[in-house]
Amino acid sequence: MAESLERSAKLNSLKEPALKKLCDVLDRTPGKGWRRLGEIVAEERRFKIGPDDMEMCSLKVLQPDGSPSRMLLRLMGERGCTCGHLMDYLHMLGNTEALHCLKAPVLQIIIQPQSVSLLCGHNLRLSCHAVGQSPVQYQWFKSKEEVPNGSCPELAISGIHVKDGGFYICRVNCGDTFQFSQWAQVDVLDVSTSCGGFLPNPGQNIQSLAGRLKVAVQPRPQQLLVGATLQLEGGVVGRPIPRYQWHRDGAPVPDATRRKLTIPNATQDHQGRYRCEIISGGERTWTNEVEVVIAPRTLVQISGAMECSEDDVYAIGGGSTDFLLNSIPEQLYATDKVALLIGNLSYQNHPQLKAPMVDVYDLTNVLRQLDFKVVSLLDLTESEMRNAVHQFLLLLHKGVYGLLYYAGHGYENYGNSFMVPVDAPNPYRSANCLCVQSILMLMQEKETGLNVFLLDMCRKRNFHDDSTHNVILRVTANIVFGYATCQDAEAFELSSSSFTNGVFVKFLKKRLLDDEKITVVLDRVAEDMGQFDATRGKQALEIRSSLSERRALTDPVLPGPTDLLHSQQWAKAHELPESMYLDFECGAQIKLGFAAEFSNVLVMYTHIVRKPPDLLLCQAHVTDFPQELDVDPKEMNKTTPEDTGVYLLSSSLPQHCLYTRLCSLQKLKEELVFNVCLRGATAAMDADDSVCWTESVDIGKPLIARLDLHQATRPNSCLLTCPVPHSPNRNPVARHQHQHPHLDHPPGQDHSRLAPQHRRPDIYEHEQMGACGSSIPIEASDDIDELQTAFINSLQLRHP
């Protein structure tokens, strides 16, 4: 172990390349991975790794780049574990590949570039030196752009400008190995903003300033009106880059730790005497103290009429100063963010849809960027929809942001909207559907910080349903409705051979990340849809809101008291099983991996990683799934993801595997147990002979199966959201009819829009995709500028 790292070195001192490689090995090695390592460490009790710690590590898989192994190693390092201890544990684990990661690296950076603060016109020098087993090459980058002529260990820029400020990094290459240095921030001070202070000569090198902390940029006094932006700036030059803390009237200003202090929409509470504490390299200094005066915008009495004063004039003397025009709300936040997305497309007794699958997939990705805990589900029956909403309601507490999105068939009667499950009979009535207003009434009772209900469905009248609901919503100030279409109108999806969004989500997904009040975001979506020629005059977004605060989906999350048990269950509803390696008696080894397309759609892929040399034929496939999943053997073990129906994930799945798509995981009643079969043949066998080996695999309840949505509708659940006297517990009509009977329409209805059988016969047919290994694009050639009037005729009803 001479080439290994020092045994006494702290575990947290592991370099990032070695740490990443080690975590990758432990994350993907079942039986000898991070979970077993944690159990070994816990048995010794030296570093106090307990069940809560293991649960914390397990939940890391929910994050886009989360690693349970990295979390475990960090906890061990914080509790005193050394590299020597880790080596001993890996020996006990028997993971030689992980031990190899602790060998001395082929390439090592010994001098890292250091952050620096300097003035315009001065010279910048950043250094990065590395040693390797072969010649070393360098390339500097500013953010993601290569620095011209930056191929030396020393990066020198003469006469630096403000535009040269930013973050720099160096890539070091050694043969086939490379490493990146740490990031170095370059802060360039503009002397034109200075108001006194120490100004070095322009030609002076920054190193000569070490040990002499001098303020180069001083803040200036300010006189502002309420609502204006307060800006103060101070700065010193030196290395390492200084740390800043602004103070007002002798007390630190919260979160004011940058060189520039900016307070938008300043109020009179922000006035006072400001100065900045600056610390660099063990030295401490202060800027000058300056006074900030913030005067109110007032109304001045002139000849008996009230008139506003000009922005640049202070009200002095006889003006009335007790009326403040501008008031600044405090920062709003959510105690948690949870979302339930339901897309129904494979209807048993009604026309099939395509866009809900793409819409739910895209919205899931966007909402997770906004820190929402998202569960995305396809094709739910009435009971499953009720139970899913019931589980969603359990997560709502005071201050939580709750978002529910539904795409599928729907209708509206007497002001109440209804979502249609995939097993609804033909014709359907309210007893077979979920009432939107009743669900919202239950959401209101939770005192959530924000309730957002997005409905992507038709709102035409259902003449087969003569029941009347009287759901009265109490007055609250946190409700936002987004209807994809107006009352008594349809919602559309484009007829296309590829997979595209519905009209609503096509524009919604481009706006959701905007840091604006949610009603402002929806207003912009409505404007975008209004400019879309294909649906102009046919579909328009309708927004209803009682939101009195500037609540935005981008608001930060400050956790409050929640039901931890249900929150963890919701998080585990999209927790994937770990990849595993199966060893067969013949010496072959098969890797079994998993991916989640939705919270109830699991993709399996198998790959032979080791093939015995004496086997001429070696094939592996999965089989014998539980009956409730209703998996068609003809659609299993395909050579491309697209052949199994996996279009949205195809580009991110590993290649050269066999793929199987498991839908409707919500129907799974027990652990998911199946067989992996290996078929092989040797040269001594006849051409038609082969030998089969079988391994049984149990992966527990994956994804949404953990929530047991298959159970009968629970007491006090979402069943109460359809409070009609004849509402049954179960759909009284058989749920396995696959024909599409013609609807009987009353006189006067527009059959060309409501009856799909009267339009092009192929409009709802699923068109075959070309056999290729690339990802099917979510958006085809349907950009706004390209979809002109000619596309209007290609529209189909999204949710008739």
PDB file of C-alpha atoms in Angstrom, residues 139-148:
ATOM      1  CA  GLN A 139      -5.655  25.211 -20.330  1.00  0.00           C
ATOM      2  CA  TRP A 140      -7.293  28.131 -18.510  1.00  0.00           C
ATOM      3  CA  PHE A 141     -11.023  28.907 -18.675  1.00  0.00           C
ATOM      4  CA  LYS A 142     -13.089  31.915 -17.641  1.00  0.00           C
ATOM      5  CA  SER A 143     -16.419  30.360 -16.681  1.00  0.00           C
ATOM      6  CA  LYS A 144     -16.985  28.016 -19.655  1.00  0.00           C
ATOM      7  CA  GLU A 145     -14.919  29.906 -22.232  1.00  0.00           C
ATOM      8  CA  GLU A 146     -11.281  29.160 -22.981  1.00  0.00           C
ATOM      9  CA  VAL A 147      -8.878  31.998 -22.212  1.00  0.00           C
ATOM     10  CA  PRO A 148      -6.882  32.915 -25.348  1.00  0.00           C
TER      11      PRO A 148
END
